[in-house]
PDB file of C-alpha atoms in Angstrom:
ATOM      1  CA  UNK A   1      26.148  13.242 -14.820  1.00  0.00           C
ATOM      2  CA  UNK A   2      25.254  10.366 -12.288  1.00  0.00           C
ATOM      3  CA  UNK A   3      27.598   7.094 -12.776  1.00  0.00           C
ATOM      4  CA  UNK A   4      26.232   4.585 -13.295  1.00  0.00           C
ATOM      5  CA  UNK A   5      27.454   0.453 -13.028  1.00  0.00           C
ATOM      6  CA  UNK A   6      25.038  -2.423 -13.699  1.00  0.00           C
ATOM      7  CA  UNK A   7      25.678  -5.633 -11.649  1.00  0.00           C
ATOM      8  CA  UNK A   8      23.502  -8.581 -12.834  1.00  0.00           C
ATOM      9  CA  UNK A   9      24.016 -12.229 -14.011  1.00  0.00           C
ATOM     10  CA  UNK A  10      21.888 -11.823 -16.700  1.00  0.00           C
ATOM     11  CA  UNK A  11      23.574 -10.088 -20.306  1.00  0.00           C
ATOM     12  CA  UNK A  12      20.361  -9.523 -21.678  1.00  0.00           C
ATOM     13  CA  UNK A  13      18.262  -7.461 -18.400  1.00  0.00           C
ATOM     14  CA  UNK A  14      21.624  -5.503 -17.990  1.00  0.00           C
ATOM     15  CA  UNK A  15      21.531  -4.942 -21.756  1.00  0.00           C
ATOM     16  CA  UNK A  16      17.962  -3.607 -21.100  1.00  0.00           C
ATOM     17  CA  UNK A  17      18.694  -1.218 -18.392  1.00  0.00           C
ATOM     18  CA  UNK A  18      21.969  -0.457 -19.754  1.00  0.00           C
ATOM     19  CA  UNK A  19      19.856   1.362 -22.663  1.00  0.00           C
ATOM     20  CA  UNK A  20      17.487   3.377 -20.590  1.00  0.00           C
ATOM     21  CA  UNK A  21      19.518   4.357 -18.447  1.00  0.00           C
ATOM     22  CA  UNK A  22      21.376   5.533 -21.650  1.00  0.00           C
ATOM     23  CA  UNK A  23      18.714   7.237 -22.640  1.00  0.00           C
ATOM     24  CA  UNK A  24      19.040  10.206 -19.763  1.00  0.00           C
ATOM     25  CA  UNK A  25      21.830  13.529 -20.653  1.00  0.00           C
ATOM     26  CA  UNK A  26      22.388  13.683 -16.262  1.00  0.00           C
ATOM     27  CA  UNK A  27      23.123   9.248 -16.556  1.00  0.00           C
ATOM     28  CA  UNK A  28      26.104   7.498 -17.604  1.00  0.00           C
ATOM     29  CA  UNK A  29      26.563   3.774 -17.135  1.00  0.00           C
ATOM     30  CA  UNK A  30      30.062   3.458 -16.588  1.00  0.00           C
ATOM     31  CA  UNK A  31      30.758  -0.035 -16.385  1.00  0.00           C
ATOM     32  CA  UNK A  32      29.132  -3.874 -15.931  1.00  0.00           C
ATOM     33  CA  UNK A  33      29.289  -7.205 -14.250  1.00  0.00           C
ATOM     34  CA  UNK A  34      28.221  -9.810 -13.946  1.00  0.00           C
ATOM     35  CA  UNK A  35      28.884 -11.547 -10.575  1.00  0.00           C
ATOM     36  CA  UNK A  36      30.035 -10.270  -7.152  1.00  0.00           C
ATOM     37  CA  UNK A  37      33.374 -10.583  -7.342  1.00  0.00           C
ATOM     38  CA  UNK A  38      33.617  -8.072 -11.364  1.00  0.00           C
ATOM     39  CA  UNK A  39      31.046  -5.995  -9.497  1.00  0.00           C
ATOM     40  CA  UNK A  40      33.870  -5.084  -6.665  1.00  0.00           C
ATOM     41  CA  UNK A  41      36.585  -5.193  -8.934  1.00  0.00           C
ATOM     42  CA  UNK A  42      34.508  -2.569 -11.304  1.00  0.00           C
ATOM     43  CA  UNK A  43      33.930  -0.222  -8.820  1.00  0.00           C
ATOM     44  CA  UNK A  44      37.282   0.342  -7.237  1.00  0.00           C
ATOM     45  CA  UNK A  45      38.405   0.450 -10.664  1.00  0.00           C
ATOM     46  CA  UNK A  46      35.746   3.237 -12.251  1.00  0.00           C
ATOM     47  CA  UNK A  47      34.433   4.847  -8.748  1.00  0.00           C
ATOM     48  CA  UNK A  48      30.621   4.957  -9.965  1.00  0.00           C
ATOM     49  CA  UNK A  49      28.414   6.698  -8.173  1.00  0.00           C
ATOM     50  CA  UNK A  50      25.412   4.455  -7.795  1.00  0.00           C
ATOM     51  CA  UNK A  51      25.518   0.679  -8.340  1.00  0.00           C
ATOM     52  CA  UNK A  52      22.601  -1.471  -9.286  1.00  0.00           C
ATOM     53  CA  UNK A  53      23.077  -4.390  -7.584  1.00  0.00           C
ATOM     54  CA  UNK A  54      21.880  -8.248  -8.281  1.00  0.00           C
ATOM     55  CA  UNK A  55      21.090  -9.891  -5.302  1.00  0.00           C
ATOM     56  CA  UNK A  56      22.019 -14.074  -6.329  1.00  0.00           C
ATOM     57  CA  UNK A  57      24.311 -13.823  -9.078  1.00  0.00           C
ATOM     58  CA  UNK A  58      27.491 -16.905  -9.546  1.00  0.00           C
ATOM     59  CA  UNK A  59      30.675 -16.764  -8.194  1.00  0.00           C
ATOM     60  CA  UNK A  60      29.923 -13.761  -5.367  1.00  0.00           C
ATOM     61  CA  UNK A  61      26.441 -12.626  -4.798  1.00  0.00           C
ATOM     62  CA  UNK A  62      25.247  -9.044  -3.523  1.00  0.00           C
ATOM     63  CA  UNK A  63      24.621  -9.376  -0.318  1.00  0.00           C
ATOM     64  CA  UNK A  64      28.907 -10.365  -0.168  1.00  0.00           C
ATOM     65  CA  UNK A  65      29.917  -7.920  -3.071  1.00  0.00           C
ATOM     66  CA  UNK A  66      28.682  -5.426  -1.507  1.00  0.00           C
ATOM     67  CA  UNK A  67      29.975  -5.438   2.252  1.00  0.00           C
ATOM     68  CA  UNK A  68      32.889  -5.566   0.775  1.00  0.00           C
ATOM     69  CA  UNK A  69      32.131  -2.122  -1.586  1.00  0.00           C
ATOM     70  CA  UNK A  70      30.991  -0.629   1.420  1.00  0.00           C
ATOM     71  CA  UNK A  71      34.131  -1.639   3.205  1.00  0.00           C
ATOM     72  CA  UNK A  72      35.875   0.462   0.107  1.00  0.00           C
ATOM     73  CA  UNK A  73      36.064   4.714   1.497  1.00  0.00           C
ATOM     74  CA  UNK A  74      33.977   6.658   0.177  1.00  0.00           C
ATOM     75  CA  UNK A  75      31.764   3.730  -1.076  1.00  0.00           C
ATOM     76  CA  UNK A  76      29.193   4.531  -3.781  1.00  0.00           C
ATOM     77  CA  UNK A  77      25.406   4.189  -3.394  1.00  0.00           C
ATOM     78  CA  UNK A  78      23.794   0.680  -4.052  1.00  0.00           C
ATOM     79  CA  UNK A  79      20.407  -0.217  -4.475  1.00  0.00           C
ATOM     80  CA  UNK A  80      19.764  -3.917  -4.389  1.00  0.00           C
ATOM     81  CA  UNK A  81      17.496  -5.864  -7.036  1.00  0.00           C
ATOM     82  CA  UNK A  82      15.387  -8.463  -6.040  1.00  0.00           C
ATOM     83  CA  UNK A  83      12.237 -10.261  -7.886  1.00  0.00           C
ATOM     84  CA  UNK A  84      11.008 -10.993  -4.636  1.00  0.00           C
ATOM     85  CA  UNK A  85       8.889  -7.832  -2.768  1.00  0.00           C
ATOM     86  CA  UNK A  86       9.592  -9.395   0.965  1.00  0.00           C
ATOM     87  CA  UNK A  87      12.964 -10.118  -0.394  1.00  0.00           C
ATOM     88  CA  UNK A  88      14.937 -12.061   3.489  1.00  0.00           C
ATOM     89  CA  UNK A  89      18.269 -11.079   1.128  1.00  0.00           C
ATOM     90  CA  UNK A  90      17.182  -7.105   0.769  1.00  0.00           C
ATOM     91  CA  UNK A  91      16.508  -6.841   4.675  1.00  0.00           C
ATOM     92  CA  UNK A  92      19.835  -7.976   4.965  1.00  0.00           C
ATOM     93  CA  UNK A  93      21.570  -6.389   2.546  1.00  0.00           C
ATOM     94  CA  UNK A  94      19.923  -3.298   4.140  1.00  0.00           C
ATOM     95  CA  UNK A  95      21.341  -3.400   7.157  1.00  0.00           C
ATOM     96  CA  UNK A  96      24.786  -3.179   5.750  1.00  0.00           C
ATOM     97  CA  UNK A  97      24.338  -0.624   4.430  1.00  0.00           C
ATOM     98  CA  UNK A  98      22.669  -0.920   1.413  1.00  0.00           C
ATOM     99  CA  UNK A  99      19.777   2.469   0.724  1.00  0.00           C
ATOM    100  CA  UNK A 100      17.176   0.516  -0.652  1.00  0.00           C
ATOM    101  CA  UNK A 101      15.443  -2.074  -3.190  1.00  0.00           C
ATOM    102  CA  UNK A 102      13.713  -2.345  -6.579  1.00  0.00           C
ATOM    103  CA  UNK A 103      12.306  -4.823  -7.727  1.00  0.00           C
ATOM    104  CA  UNK A 104      13.500  -5.905 -11.256  1.00  0.00           C
ATOM    105  CA  UNK A 105       9.702  -4.925 -13.013  1.00  0.00           C
ATOM    106  CA  UNK A 106       9.746  -2.089 -11.618  1.00  0.00           C
ATOM    107  CA  UNK A 107       8.694   1.076 -14.049  1.00  0.00           C
ATOM    108  CA  UNK A 108      11.096   2.249 -15.834  1.00  0.00           C
ATOM    109  CA  UNK A 109      10.491   5.703 -14.972  1.00  0.00           C
ATOM    110  CA  UNK A 110      10.424   4.229 -10.948  1.00  0.00           C
ATOM    111  CA  UNK A 111      14.469   3.049 -11.895  1.00  0.00           C
ATOM    112  CA  UNK A 112      15.923   6.386 -13.057  1.00  0.00           C
ATOM    113  CA  UNK A 113      13.896   8.080 -10.165  1.00  0.00           C
ATOM    114  CA  UNK A 114      15.575   5.799  -7.695  1.00  0.00           C
ATOM    115  CA  UNK A 115      18.757   6.677  -8.919  1.00  0.00           C
ATOM    116  CA  UNK A 116      18.821  10.203  -8.798  1.00  0.00           C
ATOM    117  CA  UNK A 117      16.639  10.132  -5.354  1.00  0.00           C
ATOM    118  CA  UNK A 118      20.060   8.174  -3.997  1.00  0.00           C
ATOM    119  CA  UNK A 119      22.254  10.187  -5.412  1.00  0.00           C
ATOM    120  CA  UNK A 120      21.078  12.686  -3.917  1.00  0.00           C
ATOM    121  CA  UNK A 121      21.130  11.070  -0.487  1.00  0.00           C
ATOM    122  CA  UNK A 122      18.061  11.072   0.449  1.00  0.00           C
ATOM    123  CA  UNK A 123      17.788   7.759  -0.312  1.00  0.00           C
ATOM    124  CA  UNK A 124      13.315   8.099   0.214  1.00  0.00           C
ATOM    125  CA  UNK A 125      13.102   5.441  -2.762  1.00  0.00           C
ATOM    126  CA  UNK A 126      11.847   2.055  -0.605  1.00  0.00           C
ATOM    127  CA  UNK A 127      10.641   3.534   2.709  1.00  0.00           C
ATOM    128  CA  UNK A 128       7.380   2.584   2.751  1.00  0.00           C
ATOM    129  CA  UNK A 129       8.818  -1.200   1.272  1.00  0.00           C
ATOM    130  CA  UNK A 130      11.382  -1.521   3.617  1.00  0.00           C
ATOM    131  CA  UNK A 131       9.363  -0.565   6.738  1.00  0.00           C
ATOM    132  CA  UNK A 132       7.335  -3.793   4.908  1.00  0.00           C
ATOM    133  CA  UNK A 133       9.962  -5.062   4.933  1.00  0.00           C
ATOM    134  CA  UNK A 134      11.719  -5.295   8.286  1.00  0.00           C
ATOM    135  CA  UNK A 135       7.866  -6.217   9.674  1.00  0.00           C
ATOM    136  CA  UNK A 136       8.174  -9.267   8.311  1.00  0.00           C
ATOM    137  CA  UNK A 137      11.758 -10.209   8.921  1.00  0.00           C
ATOM    138  CA  UNK A 138      11.326  -8.337  12.584  1.00  0.00           C
ATOM    139  CA  UNK A 139      14.216  -9.684  15.105  1.00  0.00           C
ATOM    140  CA  UNK A 140      14.367  -9.339  18.590  1.00  0.00           C
ATOM    141  CA  UNK A 141      14.649  -5.749  19.408  1.00  0.00           C
ATOM    142  CA  UNK A 142      17.901  -4.008  20.227  1.00  0.00           C
ATOM    143  CA  UNK A 143      18.760  -1.244  23.707  1.00  0.00           C
ATOM    144  CA  UNK A 144      17.699   1.728  22.524  1.00  0.00           C
ATOM    145  CA  UNK A 145      21.209   3.614  21.738  1.00  0.00           C
ATOM    146  CA  UNK A 146      21.904   6.407  24.403  1.00  0.00           C
ATOM    147  CA  UNK A 147      21.800   9.311  21.049  1.00  0.00           C
ATOM    148  CA  UNK A 148      17.973   8.335  20.658  1.00  0.00           C
ATOM    149  CA  UNK A 149      17.342  10.842  23.914  1.00  0.00           C
ATOM    150  CA  UNK A 150      19.323  13.978  22.131  1.00  0.00           C
ATOM    151  CA  UNK A 151      16.330  13.785  20.482  1.00  0.00           C
ATOM    152  CA  UNK A 152      14.031  16.648  21.002  1.00  0.00           C
ATOM    153  CA  UNK A 153      10.429  16.205  21.253  1.00  0.00           C
ATOM    154  CA  UNK A 154       9.611  17.101  17.753  1.00  0.00           C
ATOM    155  CA  UNK A 155      12.314  15.828  16.363  1.00  0.00           C
ATOM    156  CA  UNK A 156      10.851  12.214  17.813  1.00  0.00           C
ATOM    157  CA  UNK A 157       7.599  13.109  16.665  1.00  0.00           C
ATOM    158  CA  UNK A 158       8.866  13.417  12.818  1.00  0.00           C
ATOM    159  CA  UNK A 159      11.228  10.566  13.395  1.00  0.00           C
ATOM    160  CA  UNK A 160       8.509   7.925  14.870  1.00  0.00           C
ATOM    161  CA  UNK A 161       6.122   9.479  11.132  1.00  0.00           C
ATOM    162  CA  UNK A 162       9.505   9.224   9.151  1.00  0.00           C
ATOM    163  CA  UNK A 163      10.117   5.771  10.113  1.00  0.00           C
ATOM    164  CA  UNK A 164       5.959   4.158   8.967  1.00  0.00           C
ATOM    165  CA  UNK A 165       7.534   5.109   5.775  1.00  0.00           C
ATOM    166  CA  UNK A 166       5.356   9.172   5.519  1.00  0.00           C
ATOM    167  CA  UNK A 167       7.237  11.374   2.910  1.00  0.00           C
ATOM    168  CA  UNK A 168       8.247  14.904   3.421  1.00  0.00           C
ATOM    169  CA  UNK A 169       5.362  16.385   2.031  1.00  0.00           C
ATOM    170  CA  UNK A 170       3.308  13.919   4.109  1.00  0.00           C
ATOM    171  CA  UNK A 171       4.940  14.823   7.656  1.00  0.00           C
ATOM    172  CA  UNK A 172       4.563  18.176   6.404  1.00  0.00           C
ATOM    173  CA  UNK A 173       0.949  18.435   6.761  1.00  0.00           C
ATOM    174  CA  UNK A 174       0.423  16.150   9.541  1.00  0.00           C
ATOM    175  CA  UNK A 175       2.352  18.516  11.624  1.00  0.00           C
ATOM    176  CA  UNK A 176       1.579  21.774  10.064  1.00  0.00           C
ATOM    177  CA  UNK A 177       5.287  22.384   8.955  1.00  0.00           C
ATOM    178  CA  UNK A 178       6.845  23.305   5.794  1.00  0.00           C
ATOM    179  CA  UNK A 179       8.669  20.730   3.861  1.00  0.00           C
ATOM    180  CA  UNK A 180      11.812  22.873   4.495  1.00  0.00           C
ATOM    181  CA  UNK A 181      11.608  22.679   8.112  1.00  0.00           C
ATOM    182  CA  UNK A 182      11.087  18.785   7.984  1.00  0.00           C
ATOM    183  CA  UNK A 183      13.789  18.450   6.047  1.00  0.00           C
ATOM    184  CA  UNK A 184      15.820  20.677   8.444  1.00  0.00           C
ATOM    185  CA  UNK A 185      14.680  18.473  10.805  1.00  0.00           C
ATOM    186  CA  UNK A 186      15.203  14.740   8.896  1.00  0.00           C
ATOM    187  CA  UNK A 187      18.696  15.786   8.955  1.00  0.00           C
ATOM    188  CA  UNK A 188      19.092  17.106  11.992  1.00  0.00           C
ATOM    189  CA  UNK A 189      17.912  13.752  12.889  1.00  0.00           C
ATOM    190  CA  UNK A 190      19.837  11.143  10.841  1.00  0.00           C
ATOM    191  CA  UNK A 191      23.186  13.820  12.309  1.00  0.00           C
ATOM    192  CA  UNK A 192      22.337  13.071  15.720  1.00  0.00           C
ATOM    193  CA  UNK A 193      21.860   9.213  15.328  1.00  0.00           C
ATOM    194  CA  UNK A 194      24.887   8.635  12.876  1.00  0.00           C
ATOM    195  CA  UNK A 195      22.637   7.561  10.216  1.00  0.00           C
ATOM    196  CA  UNK A 196      22.973   8.461   6.683  1.00  0.00           C
ATOM    197  CA  UNK A 197      19.432   7.770   5.181  1.00  0.00           C
ATOM    198  CA  UNK A 198      15.744   7.429   5.533  1.00  0.00           C
ATOM    199  CA  UNK A 199      16.656   4.281   4.912  1.00  0.00           C
ATOM    200  CA  UNK A 200      18.990   3.499   7.476  1.00  0.00           C
ATOM    201  CA  UNK A 201      16.035   5.337  10.030  1.00  0.00           C
ATOM    202  CA  UNK A 202      13.450   2.625   9.210  1.00  0.00           C
ATOM    203  CA  UNK A 203      15.920   0.285   9.825  1.00  0.00           C
ATOM    204  CA  UNK A 204      16.818   1.802  12.879  1.00  0.00           C
ATOM    205  CA  UNK A 205      14.013   1.705  13.666  1.00  0.00           C
ATOM    206  CA  UNK A 206      13.134  -1.475  13.733  1.00  0.00           C
ATOM    207  CA  UNK A 207      16.103  -2.668  15.571  1.00  0.00           C
ATOM    208  CA  UNK A 208      15.701  -1.017  18.373  1.00  0.00           C
ATOM    209  CA  UNK A 209      11.622  -1.167  18.806  1.00  0.00           C
ATOM    210  CA  UNK A 210      11.120   2.420  17.408  1.00  0.00           C
ATOM    211  CA  UNK A 211       8.256   1.517  14.738  1.00  0.00           C
TER     212      UNK A 211
END
C-alpha cells in the first residue's frame, strides 16, 4: 500500500484528488494539509511514501515546506502540483530534491501513474517536461564534478539520452540494448553521481552544461 499525503489550500481540489486516489486498491490517503506548515507537521507524524504538494499556499508555501520535509530523516517522495507548464517555482523545487511536477489539470490516470512511478523510485514522470522547464530557466553552468569522469563511454552515451528525457525503451532502441541493460546502466550512473532519480539526472545535466 502506497501512503499518500495531499497538500493544497483548496479543500474542493483536495476532495477530488482524495476520491481519485482512494479509489485505487494500492493507494491510501493518510492525511491532508491546507498549507505548508501543516504539511511539515503532518509528514513528520504519519510518515507517508508520497506527498502531492501545491506550490502556492498561505502561511508557508510549497517550496519552503518541501525544503523542510526533505531535510527530515528518510523523507517521502514529493511531487509538486502547479497550474503552469513553465513554472520557475517548480524548477526551484526540483533543484531542492522534489521528484518532479504535475499540472493540476493532468489526466487522472497520469496522476495515479505518477504516484506509483515516484514511489517505485524511477521518477520518470516528468523527465521530458523537466528538461523543457530547465531549458526555460537555465542558469550559468557550474563546473562539472570530478565524479562525472568515472562514467564509462557507454554510460556517458546513456546519460546524454536520459538527460534529453528519453525513456528506457527509447534508449534501448537507439543503443540496440535490452531495457534491462539500460536500467542497469541508469542505476550505475545515478550511484556514481550520487543522484536520487532520473529527474535529478536531468537537473544535474542542465546545471553543469551537459544537456
